[in-house]
XYZ file of N, CA and C in Angstrom:
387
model
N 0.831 -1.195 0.000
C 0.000 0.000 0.000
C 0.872 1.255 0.000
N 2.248 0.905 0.902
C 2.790 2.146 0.424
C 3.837 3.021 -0.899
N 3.433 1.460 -1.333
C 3.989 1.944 -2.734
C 2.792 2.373 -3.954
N 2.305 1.792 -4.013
C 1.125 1.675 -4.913
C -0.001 2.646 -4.530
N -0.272 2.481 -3.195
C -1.194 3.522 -3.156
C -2.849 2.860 -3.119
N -2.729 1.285 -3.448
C -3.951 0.845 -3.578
C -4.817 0.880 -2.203
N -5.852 0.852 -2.493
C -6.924 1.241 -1.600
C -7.037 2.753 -1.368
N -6.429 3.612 -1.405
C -7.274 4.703 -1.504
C -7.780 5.688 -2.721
N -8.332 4.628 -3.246
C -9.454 5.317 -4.613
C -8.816 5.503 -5.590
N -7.092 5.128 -6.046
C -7.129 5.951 -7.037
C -7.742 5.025 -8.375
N -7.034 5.496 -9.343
C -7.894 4.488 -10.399
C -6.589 3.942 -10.682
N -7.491 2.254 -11.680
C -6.269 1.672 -11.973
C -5.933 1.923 -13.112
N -4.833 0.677 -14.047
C -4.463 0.887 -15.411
C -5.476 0.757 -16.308
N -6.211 0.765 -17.518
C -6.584 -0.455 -18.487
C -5.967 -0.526 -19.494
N -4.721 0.037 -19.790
C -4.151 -0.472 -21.188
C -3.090 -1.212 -20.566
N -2.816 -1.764 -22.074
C -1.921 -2.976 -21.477
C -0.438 -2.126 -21.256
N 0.079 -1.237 -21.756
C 1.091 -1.248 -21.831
C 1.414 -0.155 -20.098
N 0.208 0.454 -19.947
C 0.068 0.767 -18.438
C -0.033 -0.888 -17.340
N -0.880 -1.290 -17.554
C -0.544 -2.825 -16.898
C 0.751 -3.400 -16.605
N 1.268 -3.196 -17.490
C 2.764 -3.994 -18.085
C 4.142 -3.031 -17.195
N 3.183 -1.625 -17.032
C 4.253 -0.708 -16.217
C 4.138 -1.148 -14.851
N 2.749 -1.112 -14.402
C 2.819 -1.500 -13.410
C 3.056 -2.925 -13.026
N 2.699 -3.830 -13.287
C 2.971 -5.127 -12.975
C 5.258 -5.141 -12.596
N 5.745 -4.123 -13.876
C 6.967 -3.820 -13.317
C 7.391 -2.756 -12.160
N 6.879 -2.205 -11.865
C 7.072 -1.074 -10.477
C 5.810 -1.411 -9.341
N 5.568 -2.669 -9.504
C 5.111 -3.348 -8.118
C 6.127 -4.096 -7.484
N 6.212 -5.457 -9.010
C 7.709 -5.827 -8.467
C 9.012 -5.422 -8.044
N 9.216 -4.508 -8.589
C 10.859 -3.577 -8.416
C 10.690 -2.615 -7.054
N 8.984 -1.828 -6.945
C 9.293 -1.254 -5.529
C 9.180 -2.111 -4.057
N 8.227 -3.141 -4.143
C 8.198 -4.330 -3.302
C 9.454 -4.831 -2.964
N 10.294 -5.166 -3.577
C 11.807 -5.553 -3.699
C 12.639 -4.325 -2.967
N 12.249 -2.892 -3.151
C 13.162 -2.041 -2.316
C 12.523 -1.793 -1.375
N 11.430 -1.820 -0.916
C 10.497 -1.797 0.332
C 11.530 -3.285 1.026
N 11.627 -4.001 0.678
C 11.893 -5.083 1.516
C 13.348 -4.724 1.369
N 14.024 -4.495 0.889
C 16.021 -4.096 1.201
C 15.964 -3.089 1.759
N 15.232 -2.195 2.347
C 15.168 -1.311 3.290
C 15.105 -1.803 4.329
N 13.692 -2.339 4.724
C 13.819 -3.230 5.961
C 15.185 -4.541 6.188
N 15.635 -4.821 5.018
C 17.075 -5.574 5.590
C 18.272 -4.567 5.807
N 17.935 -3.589 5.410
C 19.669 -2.860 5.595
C 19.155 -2.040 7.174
N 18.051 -1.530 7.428
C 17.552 -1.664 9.116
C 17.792 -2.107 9.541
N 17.796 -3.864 9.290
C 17.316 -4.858 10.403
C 19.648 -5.372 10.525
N 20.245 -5.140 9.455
C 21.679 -5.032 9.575
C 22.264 -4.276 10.303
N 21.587 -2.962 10.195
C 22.267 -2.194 10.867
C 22.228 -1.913 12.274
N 20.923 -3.048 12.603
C 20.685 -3.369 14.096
C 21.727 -3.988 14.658
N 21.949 -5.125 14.004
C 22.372 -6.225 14.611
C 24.115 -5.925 14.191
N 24.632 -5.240 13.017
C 25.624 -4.575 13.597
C 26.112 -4.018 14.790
N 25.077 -3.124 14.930
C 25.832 -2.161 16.143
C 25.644 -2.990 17.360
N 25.035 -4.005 17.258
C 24.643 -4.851 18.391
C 26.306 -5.629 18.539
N 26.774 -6.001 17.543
C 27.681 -6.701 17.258
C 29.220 -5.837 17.908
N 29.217 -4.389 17.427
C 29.910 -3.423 17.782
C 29.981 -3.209 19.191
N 29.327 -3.319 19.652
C 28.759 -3.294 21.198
C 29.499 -4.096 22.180
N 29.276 -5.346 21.647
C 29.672 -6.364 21.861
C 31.095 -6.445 22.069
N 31.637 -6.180 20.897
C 33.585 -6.063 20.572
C 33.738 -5.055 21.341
N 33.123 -3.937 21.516
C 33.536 -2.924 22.723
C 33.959 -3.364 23.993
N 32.860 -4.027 24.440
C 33.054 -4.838 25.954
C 33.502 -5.537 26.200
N 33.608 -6.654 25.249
C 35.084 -7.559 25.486
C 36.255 -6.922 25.309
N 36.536 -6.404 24.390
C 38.085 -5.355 24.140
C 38.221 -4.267 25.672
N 37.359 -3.964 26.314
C 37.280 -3.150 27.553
C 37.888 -3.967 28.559
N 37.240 -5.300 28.727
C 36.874 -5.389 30.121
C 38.157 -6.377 30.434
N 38.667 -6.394 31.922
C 40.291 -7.028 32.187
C 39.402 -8.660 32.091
N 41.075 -9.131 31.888
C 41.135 -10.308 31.934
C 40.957 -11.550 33.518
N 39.853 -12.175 33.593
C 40.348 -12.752 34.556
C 40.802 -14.269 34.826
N 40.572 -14.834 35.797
C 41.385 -16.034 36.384
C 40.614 -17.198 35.334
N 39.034 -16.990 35.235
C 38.292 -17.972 34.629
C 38.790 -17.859 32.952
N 39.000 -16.707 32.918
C 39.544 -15.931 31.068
C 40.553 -16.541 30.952
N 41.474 -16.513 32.110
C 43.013 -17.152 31.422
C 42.835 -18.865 31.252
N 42.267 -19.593 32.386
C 41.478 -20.790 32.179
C 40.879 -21.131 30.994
N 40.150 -20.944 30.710
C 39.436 -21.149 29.431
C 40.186 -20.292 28.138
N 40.871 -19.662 28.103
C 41.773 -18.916 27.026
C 42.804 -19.899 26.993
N 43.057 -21.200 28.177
C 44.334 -21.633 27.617
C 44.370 -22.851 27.470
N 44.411 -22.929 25.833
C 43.849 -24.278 25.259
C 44.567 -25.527 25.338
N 46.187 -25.450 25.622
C 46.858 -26.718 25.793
C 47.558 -26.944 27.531
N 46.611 -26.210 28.016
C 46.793 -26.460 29.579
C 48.230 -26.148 29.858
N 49.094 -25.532 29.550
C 49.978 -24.794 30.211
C 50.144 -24.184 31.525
N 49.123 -23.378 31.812
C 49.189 -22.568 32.833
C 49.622 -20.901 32.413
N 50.020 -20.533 30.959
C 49.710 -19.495 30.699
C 48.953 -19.208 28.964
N 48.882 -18.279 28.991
C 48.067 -18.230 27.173
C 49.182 -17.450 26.362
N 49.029 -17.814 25.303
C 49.964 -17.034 24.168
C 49.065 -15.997 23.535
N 50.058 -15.469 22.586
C 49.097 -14.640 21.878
C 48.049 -15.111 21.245
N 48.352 -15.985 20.574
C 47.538 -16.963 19.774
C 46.181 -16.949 20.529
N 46.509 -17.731 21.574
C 45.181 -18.314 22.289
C 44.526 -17.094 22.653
N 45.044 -16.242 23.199
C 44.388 -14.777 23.278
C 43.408 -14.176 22.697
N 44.249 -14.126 21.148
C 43.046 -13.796 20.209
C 41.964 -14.905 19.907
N 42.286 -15.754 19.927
C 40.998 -16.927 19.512
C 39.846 -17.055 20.245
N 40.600 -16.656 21.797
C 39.516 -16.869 23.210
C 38.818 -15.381 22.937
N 39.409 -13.924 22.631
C 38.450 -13.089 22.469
C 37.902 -13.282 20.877
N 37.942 -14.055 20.309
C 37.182 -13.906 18.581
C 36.334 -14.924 18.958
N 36.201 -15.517 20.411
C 35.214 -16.276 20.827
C 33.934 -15.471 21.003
N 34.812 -15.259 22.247
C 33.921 -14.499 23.333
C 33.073 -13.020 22.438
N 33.874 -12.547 21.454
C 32.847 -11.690 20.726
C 31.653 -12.441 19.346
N 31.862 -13.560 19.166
C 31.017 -14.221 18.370
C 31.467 -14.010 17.227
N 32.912 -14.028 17.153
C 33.014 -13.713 15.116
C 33.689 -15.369 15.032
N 33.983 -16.057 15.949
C 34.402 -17.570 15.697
C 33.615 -18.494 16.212
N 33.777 -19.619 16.217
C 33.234 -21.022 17.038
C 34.254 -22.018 17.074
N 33.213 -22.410 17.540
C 34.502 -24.035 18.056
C 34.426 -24.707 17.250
N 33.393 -24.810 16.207
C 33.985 -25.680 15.175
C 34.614 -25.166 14.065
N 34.729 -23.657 14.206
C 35.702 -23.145 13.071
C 36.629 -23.394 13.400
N 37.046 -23.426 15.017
C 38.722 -23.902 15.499
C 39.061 -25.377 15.250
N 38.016 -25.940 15.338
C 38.682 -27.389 14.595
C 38.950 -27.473 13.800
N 38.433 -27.050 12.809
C 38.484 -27.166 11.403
C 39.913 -26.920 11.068
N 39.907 -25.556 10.900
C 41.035 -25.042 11.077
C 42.386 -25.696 11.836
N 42.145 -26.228 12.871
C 43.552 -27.248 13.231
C 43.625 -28.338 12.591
N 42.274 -28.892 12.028
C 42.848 -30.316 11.188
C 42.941 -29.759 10.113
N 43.105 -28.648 9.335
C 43.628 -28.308 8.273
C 45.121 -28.085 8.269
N 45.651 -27.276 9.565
C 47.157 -27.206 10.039
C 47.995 -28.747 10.046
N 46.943 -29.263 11.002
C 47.471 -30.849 11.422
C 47.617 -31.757 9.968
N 46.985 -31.700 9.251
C 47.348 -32.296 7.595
C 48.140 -31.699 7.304
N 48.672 -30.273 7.160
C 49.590 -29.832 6.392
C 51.053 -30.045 7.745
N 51.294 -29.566 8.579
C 52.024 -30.045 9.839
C 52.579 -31.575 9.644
N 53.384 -32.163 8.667
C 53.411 -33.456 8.193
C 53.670 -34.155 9.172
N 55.417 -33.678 10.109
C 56.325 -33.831 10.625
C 55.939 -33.963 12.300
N 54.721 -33.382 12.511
C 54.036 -32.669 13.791
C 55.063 -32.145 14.796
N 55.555 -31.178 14.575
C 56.443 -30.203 14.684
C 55.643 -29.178 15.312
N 54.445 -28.532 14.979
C 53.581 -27.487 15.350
C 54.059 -26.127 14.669
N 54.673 -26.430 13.405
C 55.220 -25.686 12.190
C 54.489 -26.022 10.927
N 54.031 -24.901 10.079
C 54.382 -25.145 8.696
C 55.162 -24.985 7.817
N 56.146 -26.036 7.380
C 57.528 -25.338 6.530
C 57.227 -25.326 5.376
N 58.340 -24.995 4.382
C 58.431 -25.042 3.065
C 58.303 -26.402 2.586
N 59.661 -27.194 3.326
C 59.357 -28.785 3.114
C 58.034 -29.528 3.516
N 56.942 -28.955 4.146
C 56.068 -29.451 4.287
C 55.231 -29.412 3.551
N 54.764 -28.032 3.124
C 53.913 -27.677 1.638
C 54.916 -28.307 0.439
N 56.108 -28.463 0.384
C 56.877 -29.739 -0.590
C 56.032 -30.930 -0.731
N 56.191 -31.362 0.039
C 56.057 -32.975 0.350
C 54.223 -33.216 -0.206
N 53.728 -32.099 0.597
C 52.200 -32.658 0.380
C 51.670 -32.369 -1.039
N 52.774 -31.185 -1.719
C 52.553 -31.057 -3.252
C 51.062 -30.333 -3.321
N 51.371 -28.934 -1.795
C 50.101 -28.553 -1.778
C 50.223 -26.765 -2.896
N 51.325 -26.667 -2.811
C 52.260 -25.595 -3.918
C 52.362 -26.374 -4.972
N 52.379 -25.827 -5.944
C 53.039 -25.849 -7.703
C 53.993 -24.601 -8.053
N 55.187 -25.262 -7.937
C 56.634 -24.790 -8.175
C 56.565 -24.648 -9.235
């Protein structure tokens, strides 16, 4: 209705080639009526998102943070684990992107070294020299 205007009285088409206009600027404004309401409903859940990375990037680290930030039980965290535990904690990762991601290392890691070398991307013939 708020494109068109229907229902309040106006008149409609009867030629065809008026038909034919409209039948195209129902579809095409319907379509930007609705990408309006998605670039709204984005820009919600952006800043929601923004929000979010604020307060984790703010707030100190504690005893339970370094705990759970430290993934091979050491007793301290690296950088590494650092960032992974906050790309957690703000929702731009998961835990099964971190797996993934290590059995992709761990295949290429031939030697299990906890390196990727040159001779390793060699061997697996994952490069073309």
């Amino acid at each position: 209705m708020w494109v068109t205007t229907v229902g309040y009285g106006d008149r409609a088409f009867k030629t065809l080639p008026g038909r034919l206009f409209t039948s195209a600027w129902l579809l095409l404004s319907k379509l930007a009526v609705a990408r309006a309401f998605l670039y709204l409903a984005e820009a919600r859940v952006n800043k929601r998102h923004r929000r979010i990375a604020e307060w984790v990037l703010q707030r100190d680290i504690t005893i339970e943070d370094l705990l759970a930030a430290d993934i091979n039980n050491n007793g301290f965290i690296s950088k590494s684990e650092y960032v992974i535990y906050k790309l957690k904690e703000m929702g731009k990762i998961g835990e099964k992107d971190i797996l993934q991601i290590c059995d992709q290392f761990s295949k290429l890691d031939t030697n299990n070294s906890g390196k990727i070398t040159l001779p390793d991307l060699l061997l697996e013939n994952h490069w073309r020299i």
